[in-house]
Amino acid sequence: MSKQRPAKTALKSLLTTGAAVLAFSGPLAGMAVAETFKIGVVTFLSGQAAESFGVPAWDGGKLLIDKLNAGEVPPPYDTPGFGGIEIEPIVIDEAGGATKQVQEFRNLVQREGVDAVVGYVSSGDCLAVSPVADELQALTILYDCGTPRVFEDGSYEYVFRTAAHATMDNVALARYLKAQGVEVDSIAGINQDYAWGHDSWRDFTASMAQIYPDATVEAELFPAFGAGQYGTEVSALMRQGVDVVHSSLWGGDLQALILQASPRGMFQRSQGVLSAADHVIPPLGNNMPEGLIIGARGAYGLLSPDTPLNRWWFETYEAEYGVIPVQAPYRMVQALFGLKTAVEKAMDANGGSKPTADEIREQLRGLEWESPGGTITMALGNGHQAIQPTAIGRTVRDGDGNVVIGDIQRFAAECVNPPADQNSTDWINAGFPGAVCE
């Protein structure tokens, strides 16, 4: 994985053999130093979100950066680095909470002098860092967090989110149930007791109220984040015996729920509908039940489209790490491809110089680019918030007995995301006005 970067190798050699000279003549006086584009990458490298999201995302990020610097990515991304400028990542652990991340953000910008920050799985961290990014006029790409509130409650000049927010996931689930002919008279939910869980449940029940107006909500359960034990909740859901059980649990919480609910037959009694579940298929293996309706928060991994760019990305990641890519690395490469596109457009506009943050953000606003998961369009939040196509499917076993995803249905971005002039809740409650579904 690690590659020798020519500029760094030359600098290391110079510092080793000529330190005394440098001490008196000034740093690299009279010598050309290769310029890099420094990116602060912030994602969970420790803690509960590391295994499911943070580490796979960084695995994808460092793999793509190596391939970009080597000029080994297919068109339209075959220019080495960013417009010929080598990409230099500095990775930071997102663990520790919002206050710590604000300080880490300031360090990246003010001490490390990064040209951009790409980061944040936690919705709380996204909400905390965004106003600081504008205060410091620091270009910031939110690559993963799902809360719609970043740009529905706020407005920023230097902050962009290159993935759709969580409203898309739950609108798509409701539309999928209807399209697949699932009869739903009653629903229940088990979602984590913080913003992500509450926002996801709100969007799902509101969407179901539009698509299944006669269905009733029989139970709303909000266990603590990281609870791990769901015996009481599974008993309650079994007693209800509703048609559909919705959950936005993820990572270890979702694995625990599946492992505890499956032997008791909960998913035989009720249709399981999971908004962000593709990433637990590799660790659960054959313990992943068949028949679950799942999403990946985008057309990612086993739900991804058959395109040349996606085939290259899927096969490159699997060959490198021996496991299929799931949603987190897809969203990381989506962000990096968007940043690369904006940087190179800015260079085209300024005559080829390394662009400033202001020049890049002018190109990012309203930008459209291709990613392995489909076309990304910065259509919401005054051009700062992405929409994208997505897909939903059902877990099945292939001919070798492996759990994969079948009955895949794709949804256009304009079908499952609100238009630019409405926030998510108003759009759903009004019956999805302006939605364009194929």
Coordinates of N, CA and C in Angstrom, one line a residue, residues 39-43 45 58 89-93 108:
I39 N -4.7 17.1 2.5 CA -6.0 16.8 2.9 C -6.0 16.2 4.3
G40 N -6.7 16.9 5.2 CA -7.0 16.3 6.5 C -8.1 15.4 6.4
V41 N -7.9 14.1 6.6 CA -8.9 13.1 6.6 C -9.3 12.7 8.0
V42 N -10.6 12.9 8.4 CA -11.1 12.6 9.7 C -12.1 11.5 9.7
T43 N -11.8 10.4 10.4 CA -12.8 9.3 10.4 C -12.5 8.5 11.6
L45 N -11.0 5.8 13.7 CA -10.0 4.8 13.7 C -10.0 4.0 14.9
W58 N -11.4 4.8 5.6 CA -10.0 5.2 5.4 C -9.2 4.2 4.5
P89 N -2.3 13.0 2.3 CA -3.3 12.9 3.4 C -2.7 13.0 4.8
I90 N -3.4 13.6 5.7 CA -3.1 13.5 7.1 C -4.4 13.0 7.8
V91 N -4.3 11.8 8.3 CA -5.5 11.1 8.9 C -5.6 11.4 10.4
I92 N -6.8 11.7 10.9 CA -7.0 12.0 12.3 C -8.2 11.1 12.7
D93 N -8.1 10.5 14.0 CA -9.1 9.7 14.6 C -10.3 10.6 15.0
L108 N -5.8 21.0 12.3 CA -5.5 20.6 10.9 C -5.4 21.9 10.1

